[in-house]
JSON list of C-alpha atoms in Angstrom, two decimals:
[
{"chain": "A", "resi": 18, "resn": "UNK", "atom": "CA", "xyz": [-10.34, 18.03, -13.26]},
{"chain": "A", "resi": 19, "resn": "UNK", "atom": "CA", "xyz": [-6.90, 18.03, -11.65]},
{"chain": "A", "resi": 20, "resn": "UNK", "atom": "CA", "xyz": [-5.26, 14.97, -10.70]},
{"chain": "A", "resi": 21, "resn": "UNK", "atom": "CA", "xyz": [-5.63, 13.84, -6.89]},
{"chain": "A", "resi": 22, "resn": "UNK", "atom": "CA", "xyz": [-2.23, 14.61, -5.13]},
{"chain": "A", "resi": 23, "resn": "UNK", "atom": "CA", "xyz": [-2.91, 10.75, -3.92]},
{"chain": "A", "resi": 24, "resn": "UNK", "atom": "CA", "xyz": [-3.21, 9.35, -7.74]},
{"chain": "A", "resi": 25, "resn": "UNK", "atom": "CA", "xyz": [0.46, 11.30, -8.15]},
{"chain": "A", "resi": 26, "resn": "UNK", "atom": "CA", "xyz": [1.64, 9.76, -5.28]},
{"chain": "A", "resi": 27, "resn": "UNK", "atom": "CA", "xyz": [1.34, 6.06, -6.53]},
{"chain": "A", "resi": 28, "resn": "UNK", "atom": "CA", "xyz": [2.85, 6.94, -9.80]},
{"chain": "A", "resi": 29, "resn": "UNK", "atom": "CA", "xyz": [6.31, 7.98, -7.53]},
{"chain": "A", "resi": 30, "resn": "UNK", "atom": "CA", "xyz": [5.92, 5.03, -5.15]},
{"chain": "A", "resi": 31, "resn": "UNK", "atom": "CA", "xyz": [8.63, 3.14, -7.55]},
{"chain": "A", "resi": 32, "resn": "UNK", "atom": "CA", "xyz": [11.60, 5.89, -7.01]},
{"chain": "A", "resi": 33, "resn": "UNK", "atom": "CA", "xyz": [10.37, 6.37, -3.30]},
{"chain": "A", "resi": 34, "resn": "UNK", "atom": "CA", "xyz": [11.33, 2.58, -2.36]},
{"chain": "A", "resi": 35, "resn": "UNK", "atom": "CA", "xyz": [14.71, 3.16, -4.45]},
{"chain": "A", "resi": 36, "resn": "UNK", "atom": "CA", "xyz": [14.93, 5.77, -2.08]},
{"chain": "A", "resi": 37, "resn": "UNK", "atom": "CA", "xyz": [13.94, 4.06, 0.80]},
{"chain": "A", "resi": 38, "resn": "UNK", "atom": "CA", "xyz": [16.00, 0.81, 0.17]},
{"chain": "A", "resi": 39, "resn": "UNK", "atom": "CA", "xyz": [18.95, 3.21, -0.14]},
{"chain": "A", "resi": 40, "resn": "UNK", "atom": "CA", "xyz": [19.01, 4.70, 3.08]},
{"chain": "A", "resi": 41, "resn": "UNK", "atom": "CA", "xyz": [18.13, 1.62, 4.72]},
{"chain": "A", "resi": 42, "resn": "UNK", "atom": "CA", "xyz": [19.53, -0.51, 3.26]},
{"chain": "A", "resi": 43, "resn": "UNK", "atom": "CA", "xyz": [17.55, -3.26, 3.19]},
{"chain": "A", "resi": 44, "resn": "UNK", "atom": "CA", "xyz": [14.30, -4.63, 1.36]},
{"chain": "A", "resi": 45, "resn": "UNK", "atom": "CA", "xyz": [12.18, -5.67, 4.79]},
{"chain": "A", "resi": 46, "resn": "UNK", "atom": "CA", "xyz": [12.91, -1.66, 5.71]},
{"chain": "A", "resi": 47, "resn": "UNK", "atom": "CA", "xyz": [12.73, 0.10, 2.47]},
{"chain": "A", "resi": 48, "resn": "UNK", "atom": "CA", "xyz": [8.91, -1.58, 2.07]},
{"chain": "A", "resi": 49, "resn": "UNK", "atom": "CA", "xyz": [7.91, -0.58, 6.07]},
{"chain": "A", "resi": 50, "resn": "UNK", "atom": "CA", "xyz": [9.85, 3.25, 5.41]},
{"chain": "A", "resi": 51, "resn": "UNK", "atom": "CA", "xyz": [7.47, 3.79, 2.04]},
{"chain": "A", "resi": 52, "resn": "UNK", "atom": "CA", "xyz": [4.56, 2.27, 3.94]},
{"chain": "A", "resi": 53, "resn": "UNK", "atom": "CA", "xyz": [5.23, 5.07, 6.78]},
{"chain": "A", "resi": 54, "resn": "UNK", "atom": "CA", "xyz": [5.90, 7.84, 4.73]},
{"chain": "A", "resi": 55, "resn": "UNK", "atom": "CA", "xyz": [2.97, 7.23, 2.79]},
{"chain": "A", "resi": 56, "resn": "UNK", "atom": "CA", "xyz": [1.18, 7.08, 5.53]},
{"chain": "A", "resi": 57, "resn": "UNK", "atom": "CA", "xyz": [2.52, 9.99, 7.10]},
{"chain": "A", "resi": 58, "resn": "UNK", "atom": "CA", "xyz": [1.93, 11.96, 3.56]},
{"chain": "A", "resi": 59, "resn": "UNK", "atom": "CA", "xyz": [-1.59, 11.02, 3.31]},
{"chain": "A", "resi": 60, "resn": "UNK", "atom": "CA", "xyz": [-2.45, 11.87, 6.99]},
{"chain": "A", "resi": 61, "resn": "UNK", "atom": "CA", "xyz": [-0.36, 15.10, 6.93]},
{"chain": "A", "resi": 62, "resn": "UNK", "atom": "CA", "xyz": [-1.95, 16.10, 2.82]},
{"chain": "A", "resi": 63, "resn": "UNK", "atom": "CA", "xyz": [-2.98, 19.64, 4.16]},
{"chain": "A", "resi": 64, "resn": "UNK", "atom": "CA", "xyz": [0.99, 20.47, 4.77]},
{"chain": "A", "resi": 65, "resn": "UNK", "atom": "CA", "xyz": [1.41, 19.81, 1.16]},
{"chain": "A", "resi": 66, "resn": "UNK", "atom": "CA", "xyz": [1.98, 22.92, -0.81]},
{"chain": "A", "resi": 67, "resn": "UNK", "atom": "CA", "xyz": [0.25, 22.66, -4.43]},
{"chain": "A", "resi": 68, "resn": "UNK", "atom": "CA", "xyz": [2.73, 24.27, -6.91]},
{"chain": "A", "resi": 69, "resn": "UNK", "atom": "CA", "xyz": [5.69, 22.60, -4.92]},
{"chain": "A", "resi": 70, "resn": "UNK", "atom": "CA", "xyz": [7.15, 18.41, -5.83]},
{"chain": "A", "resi": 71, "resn": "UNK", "atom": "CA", "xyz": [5.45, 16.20, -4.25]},
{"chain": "A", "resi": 72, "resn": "UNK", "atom": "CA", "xyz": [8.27, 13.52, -5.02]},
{"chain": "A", "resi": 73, "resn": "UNK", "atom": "CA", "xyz": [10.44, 15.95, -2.66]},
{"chain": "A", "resi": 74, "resn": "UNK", "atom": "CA", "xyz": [7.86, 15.96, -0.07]},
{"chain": "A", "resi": 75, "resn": "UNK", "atom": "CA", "xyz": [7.74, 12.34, -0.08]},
{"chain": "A", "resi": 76, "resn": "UNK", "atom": "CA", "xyz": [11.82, 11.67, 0.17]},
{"chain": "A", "resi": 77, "resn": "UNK", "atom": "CA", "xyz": [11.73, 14.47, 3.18]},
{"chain": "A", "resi": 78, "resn": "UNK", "atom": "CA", "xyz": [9.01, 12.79, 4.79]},
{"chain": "A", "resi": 79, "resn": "UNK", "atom": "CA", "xyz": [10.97, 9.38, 4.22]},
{"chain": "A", "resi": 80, "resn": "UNK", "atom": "CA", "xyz": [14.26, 10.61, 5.86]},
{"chain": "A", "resi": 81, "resn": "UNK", "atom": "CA", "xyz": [12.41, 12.36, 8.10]},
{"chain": "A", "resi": 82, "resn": "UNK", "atom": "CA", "xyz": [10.52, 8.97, 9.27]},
{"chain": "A", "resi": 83, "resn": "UNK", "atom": "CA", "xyz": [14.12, 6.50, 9.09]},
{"chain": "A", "resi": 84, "resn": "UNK", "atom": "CA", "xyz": [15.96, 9.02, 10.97]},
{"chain": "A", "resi": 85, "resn": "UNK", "atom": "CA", "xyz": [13.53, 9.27, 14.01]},
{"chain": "A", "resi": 86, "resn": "UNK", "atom": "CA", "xyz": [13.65, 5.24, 13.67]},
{"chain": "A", "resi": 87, "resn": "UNK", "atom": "CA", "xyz": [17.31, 5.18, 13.38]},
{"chain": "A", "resi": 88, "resn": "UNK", "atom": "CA", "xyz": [17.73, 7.35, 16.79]},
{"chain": "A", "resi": 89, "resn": "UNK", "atom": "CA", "xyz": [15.11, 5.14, 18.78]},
{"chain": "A", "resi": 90, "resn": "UNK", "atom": "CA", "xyz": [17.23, 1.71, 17.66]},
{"chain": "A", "resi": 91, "resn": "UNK", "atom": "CA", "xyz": [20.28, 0.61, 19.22]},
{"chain": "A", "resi": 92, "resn": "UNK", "atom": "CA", "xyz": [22.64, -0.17, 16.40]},
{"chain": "A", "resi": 93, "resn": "UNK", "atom": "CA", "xyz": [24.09, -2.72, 18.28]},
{"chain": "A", "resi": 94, "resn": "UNK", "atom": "CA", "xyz": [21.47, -5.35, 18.10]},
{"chain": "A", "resi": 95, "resn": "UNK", "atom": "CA", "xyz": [23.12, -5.35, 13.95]},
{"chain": "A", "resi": 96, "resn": "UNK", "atom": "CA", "xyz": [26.62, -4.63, 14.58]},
{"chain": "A", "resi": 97, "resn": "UNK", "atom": "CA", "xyz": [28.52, -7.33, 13.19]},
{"chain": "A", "resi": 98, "resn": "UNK", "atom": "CA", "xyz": [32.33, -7.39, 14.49]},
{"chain": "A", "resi": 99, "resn": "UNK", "atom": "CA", "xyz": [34.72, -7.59, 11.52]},
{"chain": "A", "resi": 100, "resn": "UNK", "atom": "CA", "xyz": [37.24, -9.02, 13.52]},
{"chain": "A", "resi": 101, "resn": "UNK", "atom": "CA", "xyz": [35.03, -11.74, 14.69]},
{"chain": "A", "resi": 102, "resn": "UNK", "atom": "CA", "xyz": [33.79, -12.61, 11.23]},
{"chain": "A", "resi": 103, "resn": "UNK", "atom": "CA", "xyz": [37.32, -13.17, 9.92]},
{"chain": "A", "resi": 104, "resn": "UNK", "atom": "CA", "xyz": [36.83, -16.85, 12.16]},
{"chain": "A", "resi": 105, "resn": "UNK", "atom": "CA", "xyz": [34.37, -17.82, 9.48]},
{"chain": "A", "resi": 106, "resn": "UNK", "atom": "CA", "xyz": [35.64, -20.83, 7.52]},
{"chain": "A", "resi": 107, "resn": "UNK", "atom": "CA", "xyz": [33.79, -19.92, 4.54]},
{"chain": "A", "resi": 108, "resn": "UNK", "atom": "CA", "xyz": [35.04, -17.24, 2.34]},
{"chain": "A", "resi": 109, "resn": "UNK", "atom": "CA", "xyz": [31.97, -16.23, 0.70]},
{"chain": "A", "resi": 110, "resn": "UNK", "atom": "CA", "xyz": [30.23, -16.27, 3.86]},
{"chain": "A", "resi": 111, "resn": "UNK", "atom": "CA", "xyz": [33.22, -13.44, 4.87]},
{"chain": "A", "resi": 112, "resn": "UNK", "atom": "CA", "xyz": [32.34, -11.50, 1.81]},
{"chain": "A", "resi": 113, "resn": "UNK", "atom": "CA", "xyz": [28.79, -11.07, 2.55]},
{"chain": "A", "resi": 114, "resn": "UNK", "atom": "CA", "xyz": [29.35, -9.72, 6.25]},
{"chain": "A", "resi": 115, "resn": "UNK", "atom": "CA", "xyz": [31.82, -7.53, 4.69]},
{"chain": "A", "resi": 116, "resn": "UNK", "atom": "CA", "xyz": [29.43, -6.20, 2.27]},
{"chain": "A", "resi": 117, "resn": "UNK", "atom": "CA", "xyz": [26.79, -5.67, 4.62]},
{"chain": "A", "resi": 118, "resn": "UNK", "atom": "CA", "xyz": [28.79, -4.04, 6.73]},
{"chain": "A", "resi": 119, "resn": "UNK", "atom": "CA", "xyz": [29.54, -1.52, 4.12]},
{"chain": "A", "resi": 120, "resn": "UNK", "atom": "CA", "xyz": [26.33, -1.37, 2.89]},
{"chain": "A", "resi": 121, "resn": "UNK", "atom": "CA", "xyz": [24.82, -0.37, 6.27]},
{"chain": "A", "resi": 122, "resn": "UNK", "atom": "CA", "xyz": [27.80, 2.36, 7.08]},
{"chain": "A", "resi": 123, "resn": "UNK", "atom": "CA", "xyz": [26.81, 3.61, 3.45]},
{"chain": "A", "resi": 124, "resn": "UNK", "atom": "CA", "xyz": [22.83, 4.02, 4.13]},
{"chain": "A", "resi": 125, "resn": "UNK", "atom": "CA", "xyz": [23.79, 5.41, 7.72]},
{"chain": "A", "resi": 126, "resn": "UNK", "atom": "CA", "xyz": [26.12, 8.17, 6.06]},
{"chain": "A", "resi": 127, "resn": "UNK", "atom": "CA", "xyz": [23.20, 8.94, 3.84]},
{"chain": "A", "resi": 128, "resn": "UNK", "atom": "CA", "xyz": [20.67, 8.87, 6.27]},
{"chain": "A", "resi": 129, "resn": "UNK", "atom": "CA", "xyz": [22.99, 11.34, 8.35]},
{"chain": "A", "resi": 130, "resn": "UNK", "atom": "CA", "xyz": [23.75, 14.09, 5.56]},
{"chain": "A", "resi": 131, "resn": "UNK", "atom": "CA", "xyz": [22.08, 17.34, 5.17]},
{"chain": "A", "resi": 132, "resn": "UNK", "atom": "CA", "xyz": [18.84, 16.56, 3.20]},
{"chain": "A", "resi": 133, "resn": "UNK", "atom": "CA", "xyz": [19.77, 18.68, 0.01]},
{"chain": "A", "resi": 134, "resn": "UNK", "atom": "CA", "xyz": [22.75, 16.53, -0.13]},
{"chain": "A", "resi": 135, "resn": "UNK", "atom": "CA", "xyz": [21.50, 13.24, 0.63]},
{"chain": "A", "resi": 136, "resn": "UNK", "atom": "CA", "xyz": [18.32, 13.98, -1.61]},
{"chain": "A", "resi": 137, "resn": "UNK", "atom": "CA", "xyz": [20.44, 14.83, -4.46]},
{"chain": "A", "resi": 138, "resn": "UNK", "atom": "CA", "xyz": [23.35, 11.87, -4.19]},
{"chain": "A", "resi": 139, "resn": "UNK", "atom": "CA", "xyz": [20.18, 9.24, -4.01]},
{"chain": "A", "resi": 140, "resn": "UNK", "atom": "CA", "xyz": [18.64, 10.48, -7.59]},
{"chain": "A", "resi": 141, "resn": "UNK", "atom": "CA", "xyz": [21.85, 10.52, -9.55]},
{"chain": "A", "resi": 142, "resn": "UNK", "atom": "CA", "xyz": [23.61, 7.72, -8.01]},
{"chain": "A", "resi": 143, "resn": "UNK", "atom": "CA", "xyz": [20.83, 5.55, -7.02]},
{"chain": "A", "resi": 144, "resn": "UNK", "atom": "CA", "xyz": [17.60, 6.06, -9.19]},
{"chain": "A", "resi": 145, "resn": "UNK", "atom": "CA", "xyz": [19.90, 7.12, -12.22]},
{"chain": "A", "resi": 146, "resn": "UNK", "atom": "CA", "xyz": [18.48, 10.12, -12.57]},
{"chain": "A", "resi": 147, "resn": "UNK", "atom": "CA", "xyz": [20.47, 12.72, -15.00]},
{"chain": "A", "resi": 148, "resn": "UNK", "atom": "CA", "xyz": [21.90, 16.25, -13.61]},
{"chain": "A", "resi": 149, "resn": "UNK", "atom": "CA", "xyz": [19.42, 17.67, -16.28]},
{"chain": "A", "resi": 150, "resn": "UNK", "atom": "CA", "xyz": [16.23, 15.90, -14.39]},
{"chain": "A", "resi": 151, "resn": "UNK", "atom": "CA", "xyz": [17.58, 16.10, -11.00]},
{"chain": "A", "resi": 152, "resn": "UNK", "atom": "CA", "xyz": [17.95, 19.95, -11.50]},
{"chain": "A", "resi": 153, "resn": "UNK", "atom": "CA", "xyz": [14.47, 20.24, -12.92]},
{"chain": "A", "resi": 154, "resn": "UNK", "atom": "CA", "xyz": [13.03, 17.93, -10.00]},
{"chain": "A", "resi": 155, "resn": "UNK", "atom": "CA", "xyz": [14.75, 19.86, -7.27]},
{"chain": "A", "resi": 156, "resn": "UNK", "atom": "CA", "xyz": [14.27, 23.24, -8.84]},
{"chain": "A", "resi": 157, "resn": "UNK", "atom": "CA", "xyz": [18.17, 23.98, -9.00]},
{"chain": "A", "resi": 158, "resn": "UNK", "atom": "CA", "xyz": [20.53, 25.36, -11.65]},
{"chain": "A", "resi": 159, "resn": "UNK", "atom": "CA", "xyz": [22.61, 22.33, -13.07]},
{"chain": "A", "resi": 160, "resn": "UNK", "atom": "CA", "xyz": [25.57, 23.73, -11.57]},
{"chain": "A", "resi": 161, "resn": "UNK", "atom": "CA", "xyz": [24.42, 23.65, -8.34]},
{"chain": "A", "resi": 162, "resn": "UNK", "atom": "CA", "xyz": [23.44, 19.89, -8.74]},
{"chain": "A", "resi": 163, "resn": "UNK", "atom": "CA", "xyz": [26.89, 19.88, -9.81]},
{"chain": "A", "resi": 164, "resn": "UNK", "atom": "CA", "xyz": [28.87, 21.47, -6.90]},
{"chain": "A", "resi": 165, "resn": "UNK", "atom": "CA", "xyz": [26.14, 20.03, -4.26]},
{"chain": "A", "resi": 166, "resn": "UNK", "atom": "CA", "xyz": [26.76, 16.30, -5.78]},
{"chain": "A", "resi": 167, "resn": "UNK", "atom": "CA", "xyz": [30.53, 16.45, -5.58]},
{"chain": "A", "resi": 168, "resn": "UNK", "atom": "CA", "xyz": [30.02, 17.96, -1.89]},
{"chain": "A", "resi": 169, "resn": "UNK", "atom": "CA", "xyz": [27.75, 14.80, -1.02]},
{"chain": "A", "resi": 170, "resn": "UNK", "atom": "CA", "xyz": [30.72, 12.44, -2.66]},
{"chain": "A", "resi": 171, "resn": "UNK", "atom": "CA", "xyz": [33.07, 13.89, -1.02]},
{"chain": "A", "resi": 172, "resn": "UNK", "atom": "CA", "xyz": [31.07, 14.07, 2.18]},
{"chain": "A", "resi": 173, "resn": "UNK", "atom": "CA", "xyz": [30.09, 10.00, 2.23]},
{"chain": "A", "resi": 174, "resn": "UNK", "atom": "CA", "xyz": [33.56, 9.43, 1.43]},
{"chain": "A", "resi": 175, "resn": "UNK", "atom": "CA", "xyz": [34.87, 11.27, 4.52]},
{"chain": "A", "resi": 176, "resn": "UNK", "atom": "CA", "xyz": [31.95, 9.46, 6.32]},
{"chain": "A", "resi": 177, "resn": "UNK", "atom": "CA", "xyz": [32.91, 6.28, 6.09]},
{"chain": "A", "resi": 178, "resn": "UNK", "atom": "CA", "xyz": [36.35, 6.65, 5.49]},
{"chain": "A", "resi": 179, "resn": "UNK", "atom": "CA", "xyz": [36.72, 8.26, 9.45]},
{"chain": "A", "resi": 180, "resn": "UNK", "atom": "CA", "xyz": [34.18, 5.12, 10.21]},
{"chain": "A", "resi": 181, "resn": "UNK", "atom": "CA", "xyz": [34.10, 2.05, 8.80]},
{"chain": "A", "resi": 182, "resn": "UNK", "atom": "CA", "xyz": [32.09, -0.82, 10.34]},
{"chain": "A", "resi": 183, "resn": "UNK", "atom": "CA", "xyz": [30.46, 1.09, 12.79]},
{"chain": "A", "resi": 184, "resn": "UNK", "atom": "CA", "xyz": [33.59, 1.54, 14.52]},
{"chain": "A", "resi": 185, "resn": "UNK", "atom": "CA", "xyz": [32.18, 5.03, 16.13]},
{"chain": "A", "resi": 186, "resn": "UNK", "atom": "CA", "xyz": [30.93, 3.35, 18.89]},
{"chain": "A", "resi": 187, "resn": "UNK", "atom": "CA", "xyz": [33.30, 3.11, 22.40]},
{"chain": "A", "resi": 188, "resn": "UNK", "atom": "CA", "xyz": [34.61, -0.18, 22.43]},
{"chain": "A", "resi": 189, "resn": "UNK", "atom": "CA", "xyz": [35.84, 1.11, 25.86]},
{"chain": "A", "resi": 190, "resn": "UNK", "atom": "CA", "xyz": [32.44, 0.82, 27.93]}
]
């Protein structure tokens, strides 16, 4: 008897909230993203194509999901000013906004890149996947995994380099 597509989908419900808490960025959103997509994957299960990865089904359907979130949410309800934060006394406290900050640009250049990219820079760098695994997983010669990880470095690099902090957004009104 084959195995339920829903049995295979627990056993990649580990590396699908790695995923999820990588483009989010956050814990509280990582655990409501996998609870969408999985809900999304079980209610959409005819659109899945037997013979094809389910576990790159699942990440499609997860980006899919956090960027229609991400364009219905004003990012300024989370913006924190840099500037503003440099009045905290505390210079741990200063750390942590800083690192937030760049943890949240990070997840949004992610979220933003062309899915083969983003899809492949989230296994290596994030679920520590090897260009050997990540090849077989995405069906790719290991030179493409290669060429199309370097592109994705290079591209989250530019990213946030040409926007740190959230700085994209008019400070002019």
């Amino acid at each position: 008897m084959p195995v339920d597509v829903r049995d295979q989908m627990i056993g990649h419900l580990p590396r699908l909230r790695r995923f999820a808490l990588a483009i989010t960025g956050n814990a509280v959103d990582a655990d409501d993203l996998v609870q969408e997509t999985c809900l999304k994957a079980l209610s959409n299960l005819d659109q899945f194509q037997p013979g094809t990865r389910l576990d790159s089904w699942l990440f499609r359907i997860a980006k899919n999901a956090w960027l229609d979130r991400v364009k219905k949410v004003s990012f300024r309800t989370d913006h924190v000013d840099i500037d503003t934060a440099q009045d905290l006394h505390d210079p741990a406290a200063l750390q942590v906004v800083e690192h937030r900050a760049a943890l949240r640009d990070t997840s949004r250049a992610i979220a933003q890149m062309p899915e083969e990219l983003s899809e492949l820079l989230v296994l290596i760098c994030i679920d520590g996947q090897t260009y050997e695994e990540t090849a077989r997983m995405m069906d790719l010669p290991i030179g493409t995994v290669m060429s199309r990880l370097a592109r994705a470095r290079r591209l989250l690099h530019q990213t946030i380099s040409a926007n740190p902090s959230g700085t994209s957004e008019s400070k002019e009104g």
